[in-house]
PDB file of C-alpha atoms in Angstrom:
ATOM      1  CA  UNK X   1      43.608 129.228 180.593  1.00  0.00           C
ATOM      2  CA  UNK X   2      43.255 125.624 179.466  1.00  0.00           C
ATOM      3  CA  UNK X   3      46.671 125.128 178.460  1.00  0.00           C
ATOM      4  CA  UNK X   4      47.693 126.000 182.193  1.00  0.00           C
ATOM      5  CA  UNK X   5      44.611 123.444 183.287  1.00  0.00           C
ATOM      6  CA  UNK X   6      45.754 120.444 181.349  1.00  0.00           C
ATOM      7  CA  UNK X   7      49.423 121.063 181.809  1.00  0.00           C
ATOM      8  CA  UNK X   8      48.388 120.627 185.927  1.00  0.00           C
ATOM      9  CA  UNK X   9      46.543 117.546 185.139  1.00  0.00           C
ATOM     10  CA  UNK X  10      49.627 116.013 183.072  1.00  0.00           C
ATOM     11  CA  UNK X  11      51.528 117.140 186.520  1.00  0.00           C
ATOM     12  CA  UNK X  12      49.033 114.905 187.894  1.00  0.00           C
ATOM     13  CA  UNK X  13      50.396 112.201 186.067  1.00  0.00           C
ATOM     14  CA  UNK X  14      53.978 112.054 187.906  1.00  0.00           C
ATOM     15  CA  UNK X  15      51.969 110.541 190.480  1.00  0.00           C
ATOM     16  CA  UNK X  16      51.364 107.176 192.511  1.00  0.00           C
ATOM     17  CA  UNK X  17      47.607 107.389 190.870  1.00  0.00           C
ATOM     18  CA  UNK X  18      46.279 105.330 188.483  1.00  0.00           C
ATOM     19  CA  UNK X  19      46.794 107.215 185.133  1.00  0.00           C
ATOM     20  CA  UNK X  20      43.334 107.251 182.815  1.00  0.00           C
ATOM     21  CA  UNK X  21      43.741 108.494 178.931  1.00  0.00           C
ATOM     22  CA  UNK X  22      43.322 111.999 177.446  1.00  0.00           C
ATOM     23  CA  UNK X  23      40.449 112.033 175.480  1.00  0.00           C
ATOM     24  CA  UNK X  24      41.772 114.296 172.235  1.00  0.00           C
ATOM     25  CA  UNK X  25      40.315 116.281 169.324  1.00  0.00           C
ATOM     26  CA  UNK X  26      41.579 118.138 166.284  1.00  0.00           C
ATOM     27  CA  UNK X  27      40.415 120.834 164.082  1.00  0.00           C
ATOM     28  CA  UNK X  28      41.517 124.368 163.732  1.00  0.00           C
ATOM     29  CA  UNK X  29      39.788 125.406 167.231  1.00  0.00           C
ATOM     30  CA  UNK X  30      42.491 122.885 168.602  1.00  0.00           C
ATOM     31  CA  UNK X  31      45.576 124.453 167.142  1.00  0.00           C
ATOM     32  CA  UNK X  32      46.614 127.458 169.244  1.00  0.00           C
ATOM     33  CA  UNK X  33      45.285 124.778 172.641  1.00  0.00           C
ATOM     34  CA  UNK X  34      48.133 122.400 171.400  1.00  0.00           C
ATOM     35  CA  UNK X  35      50.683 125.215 170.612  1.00  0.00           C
ATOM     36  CA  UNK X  36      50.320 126.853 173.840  1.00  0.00           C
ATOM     37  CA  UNK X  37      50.914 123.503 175.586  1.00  0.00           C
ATOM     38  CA  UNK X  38      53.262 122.084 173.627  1.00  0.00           C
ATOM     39  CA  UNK X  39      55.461 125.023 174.591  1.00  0.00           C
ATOM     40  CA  UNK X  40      54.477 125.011 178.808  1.00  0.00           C
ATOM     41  CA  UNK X  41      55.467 121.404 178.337  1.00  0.00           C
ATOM     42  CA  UNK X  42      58.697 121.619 176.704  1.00  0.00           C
ATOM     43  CA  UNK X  43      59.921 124.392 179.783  1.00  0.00           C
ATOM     44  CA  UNK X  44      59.509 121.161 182.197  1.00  0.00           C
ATOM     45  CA  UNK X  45      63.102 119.317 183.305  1.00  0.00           C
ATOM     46  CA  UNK X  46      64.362 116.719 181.050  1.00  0.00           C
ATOM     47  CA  UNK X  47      63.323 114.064 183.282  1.00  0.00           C
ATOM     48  CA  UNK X  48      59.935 115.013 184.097  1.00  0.00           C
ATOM     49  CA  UNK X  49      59.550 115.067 180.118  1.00  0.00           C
ATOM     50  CA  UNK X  50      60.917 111.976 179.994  1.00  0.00           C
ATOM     51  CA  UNK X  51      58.267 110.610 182.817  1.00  0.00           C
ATOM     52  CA  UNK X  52      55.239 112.422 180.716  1.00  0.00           C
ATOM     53  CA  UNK X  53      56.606 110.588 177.567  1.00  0.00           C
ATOM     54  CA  UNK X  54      56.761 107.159 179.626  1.00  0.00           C
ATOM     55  CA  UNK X  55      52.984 107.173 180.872  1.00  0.00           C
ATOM     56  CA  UNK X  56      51.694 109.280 178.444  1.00  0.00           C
ATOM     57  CA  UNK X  57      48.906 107.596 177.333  1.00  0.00           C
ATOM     58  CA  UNK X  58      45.487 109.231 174.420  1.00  0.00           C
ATOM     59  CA  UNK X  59      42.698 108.113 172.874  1.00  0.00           C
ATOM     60  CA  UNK X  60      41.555 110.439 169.852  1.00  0.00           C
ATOM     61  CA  UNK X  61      38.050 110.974 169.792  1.00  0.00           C
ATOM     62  CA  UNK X  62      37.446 110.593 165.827  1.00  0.00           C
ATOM     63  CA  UNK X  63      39.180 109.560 162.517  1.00  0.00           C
ATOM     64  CA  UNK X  64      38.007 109.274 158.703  1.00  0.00           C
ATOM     65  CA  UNK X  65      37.457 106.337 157.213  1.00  0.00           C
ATOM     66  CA  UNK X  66      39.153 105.531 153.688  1.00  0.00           C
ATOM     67  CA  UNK X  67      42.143 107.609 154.384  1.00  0.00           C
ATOM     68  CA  UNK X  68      45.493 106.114 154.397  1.00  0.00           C
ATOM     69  CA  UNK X  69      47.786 105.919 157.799  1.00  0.00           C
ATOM     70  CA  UNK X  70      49.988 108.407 156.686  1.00  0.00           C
ATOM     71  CA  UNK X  71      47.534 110.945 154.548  1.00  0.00           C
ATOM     72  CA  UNK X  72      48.425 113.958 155.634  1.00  0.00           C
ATOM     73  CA  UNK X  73      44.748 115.280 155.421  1.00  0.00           C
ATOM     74  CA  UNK X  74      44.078 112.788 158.275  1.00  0.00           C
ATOM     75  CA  UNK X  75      43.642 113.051 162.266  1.00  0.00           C
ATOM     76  CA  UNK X  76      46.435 111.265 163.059  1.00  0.00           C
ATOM     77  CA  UNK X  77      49.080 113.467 160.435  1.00  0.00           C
ATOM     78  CA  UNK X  78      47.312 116.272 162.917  1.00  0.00           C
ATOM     79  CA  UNK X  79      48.280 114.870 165.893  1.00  0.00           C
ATOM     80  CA  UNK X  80      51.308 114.109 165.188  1.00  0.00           C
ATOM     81  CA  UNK X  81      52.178 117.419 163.693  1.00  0.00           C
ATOM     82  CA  UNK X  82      50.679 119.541 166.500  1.00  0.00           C
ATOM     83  CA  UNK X  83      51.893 117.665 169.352  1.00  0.00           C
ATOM     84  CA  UNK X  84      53.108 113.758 169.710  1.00  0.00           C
ATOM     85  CA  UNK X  85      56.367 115.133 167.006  1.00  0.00           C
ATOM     86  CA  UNK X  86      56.943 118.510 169.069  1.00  0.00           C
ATOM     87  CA  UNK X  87      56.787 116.739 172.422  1.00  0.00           C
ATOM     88  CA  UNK X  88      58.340 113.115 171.294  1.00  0.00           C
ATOM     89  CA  UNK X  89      55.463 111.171 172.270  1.00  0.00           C
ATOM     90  CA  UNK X  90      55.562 107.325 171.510  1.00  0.00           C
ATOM     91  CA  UNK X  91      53.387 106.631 168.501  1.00  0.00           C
ATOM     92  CA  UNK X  92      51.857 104.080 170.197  1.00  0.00           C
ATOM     93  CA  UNK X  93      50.646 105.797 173.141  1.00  0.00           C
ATOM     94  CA  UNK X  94      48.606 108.260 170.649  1.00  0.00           C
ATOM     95  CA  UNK X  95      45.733 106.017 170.031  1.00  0.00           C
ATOM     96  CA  UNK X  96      43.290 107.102 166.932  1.00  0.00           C
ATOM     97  CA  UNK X  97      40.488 104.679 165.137  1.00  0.00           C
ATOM     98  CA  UNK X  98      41.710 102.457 162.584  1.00  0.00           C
ATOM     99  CA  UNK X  99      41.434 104.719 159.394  1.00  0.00           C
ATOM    100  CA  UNK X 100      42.465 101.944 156.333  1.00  0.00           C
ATOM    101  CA  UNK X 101      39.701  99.221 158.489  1.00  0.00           C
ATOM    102  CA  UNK X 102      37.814  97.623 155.583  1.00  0.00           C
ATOM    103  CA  UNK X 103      35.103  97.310 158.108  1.00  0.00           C
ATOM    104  CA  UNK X 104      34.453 100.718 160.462  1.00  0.00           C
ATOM    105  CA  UNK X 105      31.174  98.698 162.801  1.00  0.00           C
ATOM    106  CA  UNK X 106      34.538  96.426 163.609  1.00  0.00           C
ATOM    107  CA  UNK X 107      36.833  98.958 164.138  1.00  0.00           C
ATOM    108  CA  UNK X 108      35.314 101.010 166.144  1.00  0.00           C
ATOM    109  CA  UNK X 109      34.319  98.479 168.297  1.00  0.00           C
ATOM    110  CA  UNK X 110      37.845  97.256 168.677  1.00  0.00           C
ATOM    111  CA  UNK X 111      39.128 101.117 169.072  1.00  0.00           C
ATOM    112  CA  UNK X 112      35.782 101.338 171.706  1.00  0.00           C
ATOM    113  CA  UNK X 113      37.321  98.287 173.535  1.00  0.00           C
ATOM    114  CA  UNK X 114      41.022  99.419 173.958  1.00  0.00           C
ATOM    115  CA  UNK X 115      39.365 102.529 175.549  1.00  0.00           C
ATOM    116  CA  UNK X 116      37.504 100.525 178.135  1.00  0.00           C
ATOM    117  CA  UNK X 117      40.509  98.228 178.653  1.00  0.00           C
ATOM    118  CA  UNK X 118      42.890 101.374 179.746  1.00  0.00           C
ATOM    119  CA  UNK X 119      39.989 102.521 181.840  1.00  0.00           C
ATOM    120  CA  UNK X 120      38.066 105.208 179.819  1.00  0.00           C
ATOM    121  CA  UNK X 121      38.571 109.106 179.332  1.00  0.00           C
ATOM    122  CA  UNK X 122      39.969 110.981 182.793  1.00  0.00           C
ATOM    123  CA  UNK X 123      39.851 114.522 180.649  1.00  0.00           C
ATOM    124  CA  UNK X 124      38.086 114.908 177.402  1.00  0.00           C
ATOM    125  CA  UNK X 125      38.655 117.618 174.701  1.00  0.00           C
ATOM    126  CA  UNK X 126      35.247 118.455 172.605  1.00  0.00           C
ATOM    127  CA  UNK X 127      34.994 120.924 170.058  1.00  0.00           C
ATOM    128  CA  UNK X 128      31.402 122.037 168.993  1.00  0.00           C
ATOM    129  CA  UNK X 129      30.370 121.114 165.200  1.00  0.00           C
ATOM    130  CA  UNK X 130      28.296 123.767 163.017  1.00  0.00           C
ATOM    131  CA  UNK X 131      25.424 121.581 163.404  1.00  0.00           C
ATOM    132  CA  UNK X 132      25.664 121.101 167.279  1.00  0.00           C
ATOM    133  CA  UNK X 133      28.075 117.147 166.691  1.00  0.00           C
ATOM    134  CA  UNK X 134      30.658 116.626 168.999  1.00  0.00           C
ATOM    135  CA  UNK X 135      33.115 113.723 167.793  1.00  0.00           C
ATOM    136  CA  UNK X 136      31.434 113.146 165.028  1.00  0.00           C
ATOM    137  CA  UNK X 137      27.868 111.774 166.612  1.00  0.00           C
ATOM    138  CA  UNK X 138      25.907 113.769 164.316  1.00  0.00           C
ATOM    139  CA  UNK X 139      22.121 114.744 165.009  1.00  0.00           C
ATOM    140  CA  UNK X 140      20.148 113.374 165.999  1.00  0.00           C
ATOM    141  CA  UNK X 141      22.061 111.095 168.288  1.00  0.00           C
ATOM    142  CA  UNK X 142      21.241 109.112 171.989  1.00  0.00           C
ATOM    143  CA  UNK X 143      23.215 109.277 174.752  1.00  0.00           C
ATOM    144  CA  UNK X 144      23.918 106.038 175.114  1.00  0.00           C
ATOM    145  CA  UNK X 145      25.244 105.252 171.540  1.00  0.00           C
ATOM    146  CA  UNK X 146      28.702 103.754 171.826  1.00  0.00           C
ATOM    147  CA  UNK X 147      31.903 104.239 169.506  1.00  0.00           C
ATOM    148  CA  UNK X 148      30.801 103.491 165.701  1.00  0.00           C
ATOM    149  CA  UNK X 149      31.151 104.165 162.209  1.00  0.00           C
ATOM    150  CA  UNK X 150      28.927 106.631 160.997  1.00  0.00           C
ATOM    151  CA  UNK X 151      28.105 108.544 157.472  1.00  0.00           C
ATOM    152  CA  UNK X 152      28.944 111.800 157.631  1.00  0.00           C
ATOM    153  CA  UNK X 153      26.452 115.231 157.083  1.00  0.00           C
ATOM    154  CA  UNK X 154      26.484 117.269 154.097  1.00  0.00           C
ATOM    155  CA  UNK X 155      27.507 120.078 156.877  1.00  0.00           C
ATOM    156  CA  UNK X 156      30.013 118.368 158.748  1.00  0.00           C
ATOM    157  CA  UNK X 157      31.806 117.372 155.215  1.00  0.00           C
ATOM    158  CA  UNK X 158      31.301 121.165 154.403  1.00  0.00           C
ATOM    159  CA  UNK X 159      32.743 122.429 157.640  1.00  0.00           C
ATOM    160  CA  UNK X 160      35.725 119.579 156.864  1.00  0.00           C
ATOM    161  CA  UNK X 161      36.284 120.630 153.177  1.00  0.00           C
ATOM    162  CA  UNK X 162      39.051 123.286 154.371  1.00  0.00           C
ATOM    163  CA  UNK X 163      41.717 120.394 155.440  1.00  0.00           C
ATOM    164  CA  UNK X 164      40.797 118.770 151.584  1.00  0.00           C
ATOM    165  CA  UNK X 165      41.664 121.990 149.306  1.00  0.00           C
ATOM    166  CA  UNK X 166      38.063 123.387 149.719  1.00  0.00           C
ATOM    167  CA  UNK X 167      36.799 120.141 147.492  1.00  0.00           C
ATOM    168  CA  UNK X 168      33.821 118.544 149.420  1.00  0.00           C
ATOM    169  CA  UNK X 169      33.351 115.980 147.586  1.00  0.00           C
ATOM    170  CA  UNK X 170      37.020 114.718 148.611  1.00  0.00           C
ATOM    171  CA  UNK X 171      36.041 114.743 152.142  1.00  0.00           C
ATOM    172  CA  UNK X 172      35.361 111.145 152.907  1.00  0.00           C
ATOM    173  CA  UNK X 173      32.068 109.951 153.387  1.00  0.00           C
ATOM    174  CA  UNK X 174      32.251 107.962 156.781  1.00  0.00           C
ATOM    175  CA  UNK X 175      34.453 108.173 159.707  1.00  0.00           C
ATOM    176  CA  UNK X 176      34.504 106.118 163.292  1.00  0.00           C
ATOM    177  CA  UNK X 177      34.082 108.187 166.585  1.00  0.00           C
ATOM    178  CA  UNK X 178      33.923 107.585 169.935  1.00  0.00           C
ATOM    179  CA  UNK X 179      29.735 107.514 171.028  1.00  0.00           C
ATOM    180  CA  UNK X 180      28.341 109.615 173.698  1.00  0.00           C
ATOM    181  CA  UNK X 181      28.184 107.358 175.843  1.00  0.00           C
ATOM    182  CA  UNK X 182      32.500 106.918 175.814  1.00  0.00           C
ATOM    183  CA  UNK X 183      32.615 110.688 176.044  1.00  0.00           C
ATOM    184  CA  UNK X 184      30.058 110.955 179.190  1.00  0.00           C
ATOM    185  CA  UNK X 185      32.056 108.489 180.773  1.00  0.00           C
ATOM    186  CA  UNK X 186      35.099 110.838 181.071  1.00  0.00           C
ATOM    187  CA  UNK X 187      35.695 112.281 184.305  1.00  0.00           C
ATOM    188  CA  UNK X 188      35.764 115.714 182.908  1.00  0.00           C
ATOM    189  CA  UNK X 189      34.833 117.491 180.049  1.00  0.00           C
ATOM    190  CA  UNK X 190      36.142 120.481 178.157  1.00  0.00           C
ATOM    191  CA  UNK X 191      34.237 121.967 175.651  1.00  0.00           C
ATOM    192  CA  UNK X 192      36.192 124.544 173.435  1.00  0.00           C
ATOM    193  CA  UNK X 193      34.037 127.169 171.201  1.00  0.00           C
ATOM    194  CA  UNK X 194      36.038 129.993 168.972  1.00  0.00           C
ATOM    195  CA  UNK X 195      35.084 132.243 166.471  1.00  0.00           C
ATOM    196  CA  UNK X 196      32.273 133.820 165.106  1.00  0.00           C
ATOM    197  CA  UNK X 197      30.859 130.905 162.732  1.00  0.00           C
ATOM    198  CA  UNK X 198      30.348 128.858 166.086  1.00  0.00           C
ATOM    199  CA  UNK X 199      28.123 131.953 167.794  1.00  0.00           C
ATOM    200  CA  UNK X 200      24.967 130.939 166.372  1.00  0.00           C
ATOM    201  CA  UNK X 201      25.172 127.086 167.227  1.00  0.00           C
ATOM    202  CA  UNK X 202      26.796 127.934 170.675  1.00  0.00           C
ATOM    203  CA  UNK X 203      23.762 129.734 171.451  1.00  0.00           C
ATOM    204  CA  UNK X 204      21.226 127.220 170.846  1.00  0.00           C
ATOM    205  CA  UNK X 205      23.073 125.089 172.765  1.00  0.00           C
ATOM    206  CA  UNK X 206      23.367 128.255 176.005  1.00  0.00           C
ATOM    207  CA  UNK X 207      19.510 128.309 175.357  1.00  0.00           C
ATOM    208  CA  UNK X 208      18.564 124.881 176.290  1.00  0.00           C
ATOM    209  CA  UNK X 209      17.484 123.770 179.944  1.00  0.00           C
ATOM    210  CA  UNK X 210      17.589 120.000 178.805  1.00  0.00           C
ATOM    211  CA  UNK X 211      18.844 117.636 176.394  1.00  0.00           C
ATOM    212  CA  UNK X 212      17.612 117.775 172.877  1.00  0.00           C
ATOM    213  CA  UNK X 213      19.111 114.714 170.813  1.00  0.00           C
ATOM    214  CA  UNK X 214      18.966 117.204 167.185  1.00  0.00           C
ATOM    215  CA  UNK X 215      21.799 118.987 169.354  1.00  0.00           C
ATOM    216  CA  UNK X 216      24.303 116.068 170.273  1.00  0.00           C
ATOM    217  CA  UNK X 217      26.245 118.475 172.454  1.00  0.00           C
ATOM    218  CA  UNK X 218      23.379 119.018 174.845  1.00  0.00           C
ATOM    219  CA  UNK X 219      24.231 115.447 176.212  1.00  0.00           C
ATOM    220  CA  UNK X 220      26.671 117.489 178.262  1.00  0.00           C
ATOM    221  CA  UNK X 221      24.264 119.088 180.279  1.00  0.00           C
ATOM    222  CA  UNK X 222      23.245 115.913 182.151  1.00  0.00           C
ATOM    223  CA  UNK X 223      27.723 115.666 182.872  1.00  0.00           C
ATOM    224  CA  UNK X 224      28.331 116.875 186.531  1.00  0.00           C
ATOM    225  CA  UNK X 225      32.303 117.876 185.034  1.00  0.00           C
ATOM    226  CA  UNK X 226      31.873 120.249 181.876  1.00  0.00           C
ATOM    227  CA  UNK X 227      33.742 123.467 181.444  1.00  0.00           C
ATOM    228  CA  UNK X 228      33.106 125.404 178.593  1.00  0.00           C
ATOM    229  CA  UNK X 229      35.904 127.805 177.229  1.00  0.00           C
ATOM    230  CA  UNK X 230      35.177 130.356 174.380  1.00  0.00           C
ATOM    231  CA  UNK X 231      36.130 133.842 172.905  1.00  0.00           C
ATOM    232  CA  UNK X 232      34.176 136.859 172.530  1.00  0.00           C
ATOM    233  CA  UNK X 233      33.267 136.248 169.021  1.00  0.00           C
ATOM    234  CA  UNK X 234      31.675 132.963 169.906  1.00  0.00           C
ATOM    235  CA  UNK X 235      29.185 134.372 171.814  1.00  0.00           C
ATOM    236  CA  UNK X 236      28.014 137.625 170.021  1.00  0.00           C
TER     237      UNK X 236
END
């Protein structure tokens, strides 16, 4: 269970060792991941959930641009709902891009450099986009591309349109993500695949031997760290 493997790397953390960041994502896939730890977390002793809040340290791996701090339609309103709120995380110890930057080429490479300053991604969350993103590096897309602003597909703002009442054309146009090359960096990967509508894309991405840079998640297969955890209905 992944829940049960991150909650033994955030063990990790009441260690001598040099703590590196989580590497998070959102999206429905995400939810039950977050609920599940959330609630190992919260059995822990009052002091070693006061040590996890002390060193506790993230770096999301996208966020819209356009979007006020506080829209609840955001990636940080997510995070905070599913698990810096229900844990009592320090706000500023959940690290997300800059969503109200005026300029998103600046901001994400300010958000790029805060990454590299606490010492990159030790464990990074990935879901898998309809149209093979990850983050949101969408196709086609080098590996050695690092965090941006980029203009957003027609399929990733349909695939989005859910969290903005079904209305794509409310879905904002360009976010900032992390680049491949931030998310290759990490340590270990985690790629999480659910559901049905995901079967199609997970298999093209099963089928390949080697990288194919119209499928951004293929990057992974050159990673010597990647687990990949999905249900049945993911890989009818």
């Amino acid at each position: 269970m992944l829940a049960a493997h991150l909650e033994r790397h955030l063990r990790s953390w009441q260690g001598p060792d040099p703590l590196k960041p989580l590497g998070l994502a959102t999206g429905r896939t995400m939810e039950p991941l977050y609920r599940t730890l959330v609630e190992r977390l919260l059995s822990w002793s009052a002091d070693e959930l006061e040590a996890l809040r002390a060193r506790w340290c993230s770096f999301n791996l996208d966020e819209y641009l356009g979007l006020s701090a506080d829209d609840p339609r955001g990636y940080r309103a997510y995070m905070t709902h599913h698990l810096a709120a229900p844990l009592g995380l320090p706000a500023s110890a959940v690290h997300l891009p800059d969503s109200t930057a005026a300029d998103g080429a600046v901001a994400a490479r300010r958000y790029g450099e805060q990454l590299s300053c606490c010492g990159g991604i030790g464990l990074q969350l990935l879901g898998l986009g309809s149209n093979g993103h990850v983050g949101f590096n969408e196709p086609p897309c080098p590996p050695d591309q690092h965090c941006h602003a980029v203009e957003l597909t027609p399929a990733t703002r349909q695939q989005n349109a859910v969290l903005f009442d079904n209305c794509v054309e409310a879905v904002p146009l360009r976010a900032i993500t992390l680049g491949l090359w931030e998310i290759l960096e990490a340590a270990e990967i985690h790629l999480v695949v659910t559901g049905a509508a995901k079967a199609g894309i997970l298999k093209r991405l099963l089928d390949l031997t080697e990288p194919d840079p119209a499928l951004p998640a293929s990057w992974l297969l050159t990673h010597p760290n990647v687990w990949l955890w999905c249900d049945a209905a993911a890989l009818v």
